[in-house]
mmCIF file of C-alpha atoms in Angstrom:
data_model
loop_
_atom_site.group_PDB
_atom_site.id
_atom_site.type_symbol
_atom_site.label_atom_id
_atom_site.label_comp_id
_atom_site.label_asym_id
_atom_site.label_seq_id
_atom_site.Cartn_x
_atom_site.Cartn_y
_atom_site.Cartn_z
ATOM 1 C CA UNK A 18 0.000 0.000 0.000
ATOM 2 C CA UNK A 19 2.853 2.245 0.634
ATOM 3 C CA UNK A 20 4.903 1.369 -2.537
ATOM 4 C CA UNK A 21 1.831 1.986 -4.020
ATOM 5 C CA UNK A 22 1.151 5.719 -2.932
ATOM 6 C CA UNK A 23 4.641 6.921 -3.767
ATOM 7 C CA UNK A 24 4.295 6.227 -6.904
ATOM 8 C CA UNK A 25 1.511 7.552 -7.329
ATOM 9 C CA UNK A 26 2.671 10.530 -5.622
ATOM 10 C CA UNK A 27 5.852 10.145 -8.292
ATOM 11 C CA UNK A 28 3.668 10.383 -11.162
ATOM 12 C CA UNK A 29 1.803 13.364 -9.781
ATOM 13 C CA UNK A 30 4.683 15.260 -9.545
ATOM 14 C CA UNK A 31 5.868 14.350 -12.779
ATOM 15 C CA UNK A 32 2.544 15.517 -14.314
ATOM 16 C CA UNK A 33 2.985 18.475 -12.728
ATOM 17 C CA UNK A 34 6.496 19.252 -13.746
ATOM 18 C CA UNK A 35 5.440 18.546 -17.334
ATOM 19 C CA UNK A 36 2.695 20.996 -17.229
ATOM 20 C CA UNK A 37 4.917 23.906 -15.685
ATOM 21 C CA UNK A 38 7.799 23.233 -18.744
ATOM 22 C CA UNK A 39 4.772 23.192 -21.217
ATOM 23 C CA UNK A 40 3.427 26.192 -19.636
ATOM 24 C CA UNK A 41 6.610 28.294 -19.583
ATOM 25 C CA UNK A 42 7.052 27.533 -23.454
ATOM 26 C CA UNK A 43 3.583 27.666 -24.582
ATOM 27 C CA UNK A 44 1.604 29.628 -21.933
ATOM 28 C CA UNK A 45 -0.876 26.748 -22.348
ATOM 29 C CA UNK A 46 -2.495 27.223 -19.159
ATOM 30 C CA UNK A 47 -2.339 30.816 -18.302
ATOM 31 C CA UNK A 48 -0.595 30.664 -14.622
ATOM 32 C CA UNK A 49 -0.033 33.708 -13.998
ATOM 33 C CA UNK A 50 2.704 32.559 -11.261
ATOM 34 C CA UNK A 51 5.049 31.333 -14.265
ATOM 35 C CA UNK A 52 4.599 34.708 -16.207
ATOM 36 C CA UNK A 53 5.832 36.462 -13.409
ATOM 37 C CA UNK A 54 8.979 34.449 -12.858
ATOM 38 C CA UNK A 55 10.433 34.247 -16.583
ATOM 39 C CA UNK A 56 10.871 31.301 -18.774
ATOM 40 C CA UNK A 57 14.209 30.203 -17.567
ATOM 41 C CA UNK A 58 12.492 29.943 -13.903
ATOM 42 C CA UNK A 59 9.806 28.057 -15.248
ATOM 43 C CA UNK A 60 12.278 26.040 -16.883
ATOM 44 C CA UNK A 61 14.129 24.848 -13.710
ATOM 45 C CA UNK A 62 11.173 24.455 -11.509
ATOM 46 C CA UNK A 63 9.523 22.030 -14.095
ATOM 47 C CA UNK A 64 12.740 19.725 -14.649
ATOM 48 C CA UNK A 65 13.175 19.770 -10.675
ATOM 49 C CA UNK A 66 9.695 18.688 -10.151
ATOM 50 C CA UNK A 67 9.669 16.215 -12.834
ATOM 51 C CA UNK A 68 13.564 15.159 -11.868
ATOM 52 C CA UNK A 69 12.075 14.413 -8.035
ATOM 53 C CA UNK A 70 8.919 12.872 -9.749
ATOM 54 C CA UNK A 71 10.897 10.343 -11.293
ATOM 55 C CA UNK A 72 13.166 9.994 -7.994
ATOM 56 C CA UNK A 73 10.029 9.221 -6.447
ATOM 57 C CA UNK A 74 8.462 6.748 -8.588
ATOM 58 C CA UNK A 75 11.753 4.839 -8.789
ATOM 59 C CA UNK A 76 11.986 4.514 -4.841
ATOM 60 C CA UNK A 77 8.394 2.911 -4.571
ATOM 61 C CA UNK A 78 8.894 0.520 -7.576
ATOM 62 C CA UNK A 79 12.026 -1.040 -6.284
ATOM 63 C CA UNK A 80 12.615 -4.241 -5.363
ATOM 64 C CA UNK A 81 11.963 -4.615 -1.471
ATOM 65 C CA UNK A 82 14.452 -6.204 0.650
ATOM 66 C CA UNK A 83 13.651 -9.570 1.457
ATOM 67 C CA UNK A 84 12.363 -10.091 5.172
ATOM 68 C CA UNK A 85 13.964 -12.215 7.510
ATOM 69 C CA UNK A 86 11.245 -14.335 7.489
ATOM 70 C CA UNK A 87 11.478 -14.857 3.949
ATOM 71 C CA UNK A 88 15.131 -15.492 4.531
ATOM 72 C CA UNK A 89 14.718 -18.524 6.897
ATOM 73 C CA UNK A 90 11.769 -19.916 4.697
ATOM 74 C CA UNK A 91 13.857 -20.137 2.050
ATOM 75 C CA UNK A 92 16.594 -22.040 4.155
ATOM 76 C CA UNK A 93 14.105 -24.609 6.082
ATOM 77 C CA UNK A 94 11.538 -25.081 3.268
ATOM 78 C CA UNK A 95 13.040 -23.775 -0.283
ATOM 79 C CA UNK A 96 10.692 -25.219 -1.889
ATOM 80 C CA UNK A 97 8.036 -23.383 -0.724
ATOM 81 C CA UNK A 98 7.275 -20.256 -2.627
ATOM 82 C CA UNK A 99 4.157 -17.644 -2.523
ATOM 83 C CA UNK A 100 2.430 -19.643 -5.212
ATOM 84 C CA UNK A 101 2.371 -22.611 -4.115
ATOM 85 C CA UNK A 102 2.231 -21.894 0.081
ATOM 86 C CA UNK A 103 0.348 -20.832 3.250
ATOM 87 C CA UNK A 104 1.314 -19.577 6.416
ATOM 88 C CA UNK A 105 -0.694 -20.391 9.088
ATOM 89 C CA UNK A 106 0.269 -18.333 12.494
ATOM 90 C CA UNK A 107 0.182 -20.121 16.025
ATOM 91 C CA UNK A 108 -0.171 -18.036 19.304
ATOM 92 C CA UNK A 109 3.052 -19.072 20.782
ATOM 93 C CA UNK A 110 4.801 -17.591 17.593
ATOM 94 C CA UNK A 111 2.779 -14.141 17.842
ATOM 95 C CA UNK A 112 4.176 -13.902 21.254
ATOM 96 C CA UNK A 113 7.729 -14.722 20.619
ATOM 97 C CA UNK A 114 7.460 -12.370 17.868
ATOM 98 C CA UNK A 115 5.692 -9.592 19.962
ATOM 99 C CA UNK A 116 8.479 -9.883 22.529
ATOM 100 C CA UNK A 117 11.318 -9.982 19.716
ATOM 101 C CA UNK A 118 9.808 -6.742 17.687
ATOM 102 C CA UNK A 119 8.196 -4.713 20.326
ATOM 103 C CA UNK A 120 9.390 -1.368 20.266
ATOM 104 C CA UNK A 121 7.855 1.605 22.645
ATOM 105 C CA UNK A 122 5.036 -0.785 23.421
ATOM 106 C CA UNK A 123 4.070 -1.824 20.088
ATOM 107 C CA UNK A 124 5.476 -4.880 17.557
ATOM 108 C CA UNK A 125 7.082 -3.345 14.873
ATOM 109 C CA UNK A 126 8.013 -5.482 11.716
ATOM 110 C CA UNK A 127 9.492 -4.626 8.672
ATOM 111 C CA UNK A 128 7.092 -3.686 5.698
ATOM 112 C CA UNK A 129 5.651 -6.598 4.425
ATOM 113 C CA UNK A 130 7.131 -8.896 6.778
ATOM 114 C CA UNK A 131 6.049 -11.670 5.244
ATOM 115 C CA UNK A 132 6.224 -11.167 1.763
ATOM 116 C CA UNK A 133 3.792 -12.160 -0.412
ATOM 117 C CA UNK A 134 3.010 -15.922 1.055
ATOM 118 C CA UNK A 135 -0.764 -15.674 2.113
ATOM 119 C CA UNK A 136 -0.438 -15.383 6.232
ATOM 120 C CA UNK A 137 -3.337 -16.609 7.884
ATOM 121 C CA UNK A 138 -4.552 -16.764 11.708
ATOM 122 C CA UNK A 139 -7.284 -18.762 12.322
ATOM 123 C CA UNK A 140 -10.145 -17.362 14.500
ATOM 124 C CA UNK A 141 -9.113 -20.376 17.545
ATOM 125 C CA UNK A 142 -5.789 -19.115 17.323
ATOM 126 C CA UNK A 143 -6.909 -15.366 17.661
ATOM 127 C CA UNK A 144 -9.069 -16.044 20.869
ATOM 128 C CA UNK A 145 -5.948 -17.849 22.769
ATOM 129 C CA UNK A 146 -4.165 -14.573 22.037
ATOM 130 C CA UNK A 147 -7.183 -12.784 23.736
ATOM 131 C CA UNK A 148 -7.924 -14.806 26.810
ATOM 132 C CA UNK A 149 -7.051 -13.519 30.456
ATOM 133 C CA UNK A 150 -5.838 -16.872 31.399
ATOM 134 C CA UNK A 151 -2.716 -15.789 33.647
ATOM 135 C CA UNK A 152 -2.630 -14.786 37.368
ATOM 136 C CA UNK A 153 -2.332 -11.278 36.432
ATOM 137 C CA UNK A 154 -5.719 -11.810 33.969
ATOM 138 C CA UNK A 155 -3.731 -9.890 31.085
ATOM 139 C CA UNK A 156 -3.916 -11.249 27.688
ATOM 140 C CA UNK A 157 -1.350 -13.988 25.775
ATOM 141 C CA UNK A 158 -0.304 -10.302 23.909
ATOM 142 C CA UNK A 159 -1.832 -6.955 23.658
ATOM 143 C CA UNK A 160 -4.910 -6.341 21.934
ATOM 144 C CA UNK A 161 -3.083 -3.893 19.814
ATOM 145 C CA UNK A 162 -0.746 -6.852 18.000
ATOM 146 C CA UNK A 163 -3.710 -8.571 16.041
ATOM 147 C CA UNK A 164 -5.289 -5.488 14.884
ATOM 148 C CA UNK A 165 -1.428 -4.762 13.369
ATOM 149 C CA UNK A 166 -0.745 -7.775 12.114
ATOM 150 C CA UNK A 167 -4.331 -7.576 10.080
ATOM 151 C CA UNK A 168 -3.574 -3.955 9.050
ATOM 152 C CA UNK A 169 -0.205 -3.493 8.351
ATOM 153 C CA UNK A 170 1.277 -6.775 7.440
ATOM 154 C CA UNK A 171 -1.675 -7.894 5.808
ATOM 155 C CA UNK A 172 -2.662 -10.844 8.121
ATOM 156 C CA UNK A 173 -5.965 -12.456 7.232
ATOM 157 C CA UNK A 174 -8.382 -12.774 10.161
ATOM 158 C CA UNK A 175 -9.826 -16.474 8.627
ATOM 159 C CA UNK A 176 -13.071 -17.995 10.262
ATOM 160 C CA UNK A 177 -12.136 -21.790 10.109
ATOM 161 C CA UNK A 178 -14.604 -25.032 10.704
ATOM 162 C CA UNK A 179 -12.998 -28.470 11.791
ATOM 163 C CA UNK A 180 -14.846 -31.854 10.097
ATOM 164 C CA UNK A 181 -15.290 -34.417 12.395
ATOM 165 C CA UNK A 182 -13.134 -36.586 10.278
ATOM 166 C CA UNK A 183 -10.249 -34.659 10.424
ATOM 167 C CA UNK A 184 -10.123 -33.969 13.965
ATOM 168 C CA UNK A 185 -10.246 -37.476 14.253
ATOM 169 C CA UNK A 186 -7.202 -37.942 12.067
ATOM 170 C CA UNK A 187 -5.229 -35.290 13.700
ATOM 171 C CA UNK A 188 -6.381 -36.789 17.282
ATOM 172 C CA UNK A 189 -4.931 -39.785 16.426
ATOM 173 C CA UNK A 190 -2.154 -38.964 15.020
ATOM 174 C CA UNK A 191 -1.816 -36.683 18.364
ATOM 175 C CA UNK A 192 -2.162 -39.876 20.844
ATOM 176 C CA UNK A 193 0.243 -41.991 18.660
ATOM 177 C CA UNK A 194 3.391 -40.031 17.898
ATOM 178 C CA UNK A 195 3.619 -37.272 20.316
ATOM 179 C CA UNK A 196 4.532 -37.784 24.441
ATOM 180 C CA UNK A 197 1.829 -35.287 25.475
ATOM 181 C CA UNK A 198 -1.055 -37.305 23.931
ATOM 182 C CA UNK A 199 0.567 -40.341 25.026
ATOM 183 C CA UNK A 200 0.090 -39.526 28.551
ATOM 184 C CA UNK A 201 -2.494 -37.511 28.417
ATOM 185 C CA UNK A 202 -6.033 -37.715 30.338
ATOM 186 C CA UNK A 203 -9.500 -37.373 29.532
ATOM 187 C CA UNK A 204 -9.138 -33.394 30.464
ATOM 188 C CA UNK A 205 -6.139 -32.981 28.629
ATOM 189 C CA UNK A 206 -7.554 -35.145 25.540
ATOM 190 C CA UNK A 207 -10.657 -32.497 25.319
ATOM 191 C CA UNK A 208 -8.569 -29.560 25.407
ATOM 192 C CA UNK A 209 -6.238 -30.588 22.582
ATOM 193 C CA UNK A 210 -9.489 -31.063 20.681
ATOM 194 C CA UNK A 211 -10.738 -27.394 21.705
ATOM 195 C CA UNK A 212 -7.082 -25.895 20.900
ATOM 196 C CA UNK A 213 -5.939 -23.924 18.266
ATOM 197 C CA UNK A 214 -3.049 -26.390 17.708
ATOM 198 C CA UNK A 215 -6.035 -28.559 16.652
ATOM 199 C CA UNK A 216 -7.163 -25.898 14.223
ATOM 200 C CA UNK A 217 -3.723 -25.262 12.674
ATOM 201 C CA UNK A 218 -3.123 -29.455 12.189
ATOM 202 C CA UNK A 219 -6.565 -29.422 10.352
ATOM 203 C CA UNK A 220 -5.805 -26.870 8.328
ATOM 204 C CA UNK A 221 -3.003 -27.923 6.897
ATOM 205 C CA UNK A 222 -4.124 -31.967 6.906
ATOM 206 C CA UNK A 223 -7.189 -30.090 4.274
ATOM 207 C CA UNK A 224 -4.335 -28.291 2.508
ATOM 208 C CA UNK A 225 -3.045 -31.431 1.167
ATOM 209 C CA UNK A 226 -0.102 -31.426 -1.318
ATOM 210 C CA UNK A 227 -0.130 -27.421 -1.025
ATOM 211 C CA UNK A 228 3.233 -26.481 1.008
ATOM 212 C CA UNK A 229 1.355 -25.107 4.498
ATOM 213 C CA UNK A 230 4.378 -23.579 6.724
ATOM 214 C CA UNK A 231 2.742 -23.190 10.464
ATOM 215 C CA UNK A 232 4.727 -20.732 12.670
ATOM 216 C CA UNK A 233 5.397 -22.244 15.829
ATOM 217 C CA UNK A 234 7.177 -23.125 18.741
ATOM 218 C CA UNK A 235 5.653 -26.611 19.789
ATOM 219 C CA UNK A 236 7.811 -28.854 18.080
ATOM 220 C CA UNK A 237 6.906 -31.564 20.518
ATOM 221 C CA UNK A 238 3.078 -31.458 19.422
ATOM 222 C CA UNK A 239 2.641 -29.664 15.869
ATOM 223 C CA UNK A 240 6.193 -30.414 14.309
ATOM 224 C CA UNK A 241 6.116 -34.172 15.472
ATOM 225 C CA UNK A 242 2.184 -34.439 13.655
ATOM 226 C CA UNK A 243 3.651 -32.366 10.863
ATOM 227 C CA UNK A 244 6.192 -35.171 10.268
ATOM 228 C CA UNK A 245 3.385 -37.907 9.685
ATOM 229 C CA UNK A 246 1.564 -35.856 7.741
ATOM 230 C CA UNK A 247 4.644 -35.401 5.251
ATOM 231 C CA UNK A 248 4.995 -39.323 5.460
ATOM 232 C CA UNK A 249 1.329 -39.455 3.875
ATOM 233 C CA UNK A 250 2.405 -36.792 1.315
ATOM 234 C CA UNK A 251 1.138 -33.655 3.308
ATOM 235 C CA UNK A 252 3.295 -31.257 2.998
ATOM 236 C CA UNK A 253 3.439 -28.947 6.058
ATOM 237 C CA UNK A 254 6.255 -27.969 7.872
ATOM 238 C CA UNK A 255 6.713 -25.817 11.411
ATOM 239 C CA UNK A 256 9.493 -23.273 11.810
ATOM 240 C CA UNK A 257 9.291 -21.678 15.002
ATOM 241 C CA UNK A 258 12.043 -19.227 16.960
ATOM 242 C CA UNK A 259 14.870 -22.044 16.676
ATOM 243 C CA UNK A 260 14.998 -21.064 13.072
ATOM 244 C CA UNK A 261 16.050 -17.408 13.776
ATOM 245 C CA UNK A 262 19.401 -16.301 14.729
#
């Protein structure tokens, strides 16, 4: 959106430039302004303003740099691209990122963060970043972070439904390979279920052969399910903080 508005703001300029040279030569459109200050005025002001015109359209078509995130995607999964990929956020990672980016109270990332992969945070996912669950009753992260994820890196806010069938899948795949579902009880069972872990596992199980990258930091749950799934020719993958320097 930026990149955008300079350059439109470049071409404005340039229009304007134009029209002043034209102007001083021709008197095409009667400004008075330019009859006052001479031709060879004229003349200067309308190659600055289209010099700086072009100086500004130049800085908001150029290539951006690429992101770190973009940098360690390209390391752990290369071939993943924005064509053919997802990214699907977990809470854990918001908060790691939060506390690595905060500046003055507020996450600050680098413009377009994450590219141009489609980033994604599931509506389970956004209400364990809300919930007061803590002794202090304060949220997983502030309420500002989601609203700038969603408006400045361009994070969509996705409503997301889980089939019975797949829960079932990814709840088995939970109690066979990973320690926690091994041991786990009838409490713990029901709020893997409810979790946004779930959520993330079944989107990606629906994504099928598309490359879904989930950001997070529980290897010992979502990376260990994430390895069956490849086995079965799902291909999802976790990077989480271990993956930044």
């Amino acid at each position: 959106m930026k990149k955008r508005f300079v350059k439109i703001l470049g071409i404005l300029l340039i229009v304007i430039g134009i029209v002043v040279l034209l102007d001083t030569f021709t008197g095409i459109t009667g400004l008075v302004v330019l009859e006052d200050i001479g031709r060879t005025a004229g003349s200067v002001i309308g190659i600055v303003f289209v010099l700086v015109g072009v100086l500004v359209f130049m800085s908001g078509a150029a290539p951006r740099g690429i992101s770190e995130l973009e940098t360690v995607l390209g390391q752990v999964v290369p071939s993943a691209t924005p064509k053919n990929s997802v990214i699907l956020l977990d809470a854990d990672f918001v908060k790691w990122m939060n506390e690595r980016y905060e500046r003055g109270g507020r996450m600050e990332l680098n413009d377009n963060y994450f590219g141009d992969f489609d980033t994604e945070l599931n509506d389970a996912v956004a209400k364990e970043l809300s919930s007061r669950r803590n002794f202090k009753r304060q949220p997983l992260v502030p309420d500002n972070v989601v609203r700038y994820l969603e408006s400045h890196q361009h994070v969509k806010l996705e409503p997301y439904e889980l089939v019975s069938e797949t829960e079932e899948h990814i709840f088995s795949l939970w109690k066979a390979h990973t320690n926690q579902g091994r041991k786990a009880d009838a409490q713990a069972e029901e709020k893997f279920r409810e979790s946004g872990d779930m959520q993330l596992l079944g989107q990606a199980y629906e994504n099928g052969e598309e490359h879904t990258i989930i950001l997070s930091n529980n290897y010992s749950e979502i990376g260990k399910i994430a390895e069956q799934m490849r086995k079965d020719n799902i291909n999802v993958y976790v990077v989480g903080k271990n993956n930044f320097r």
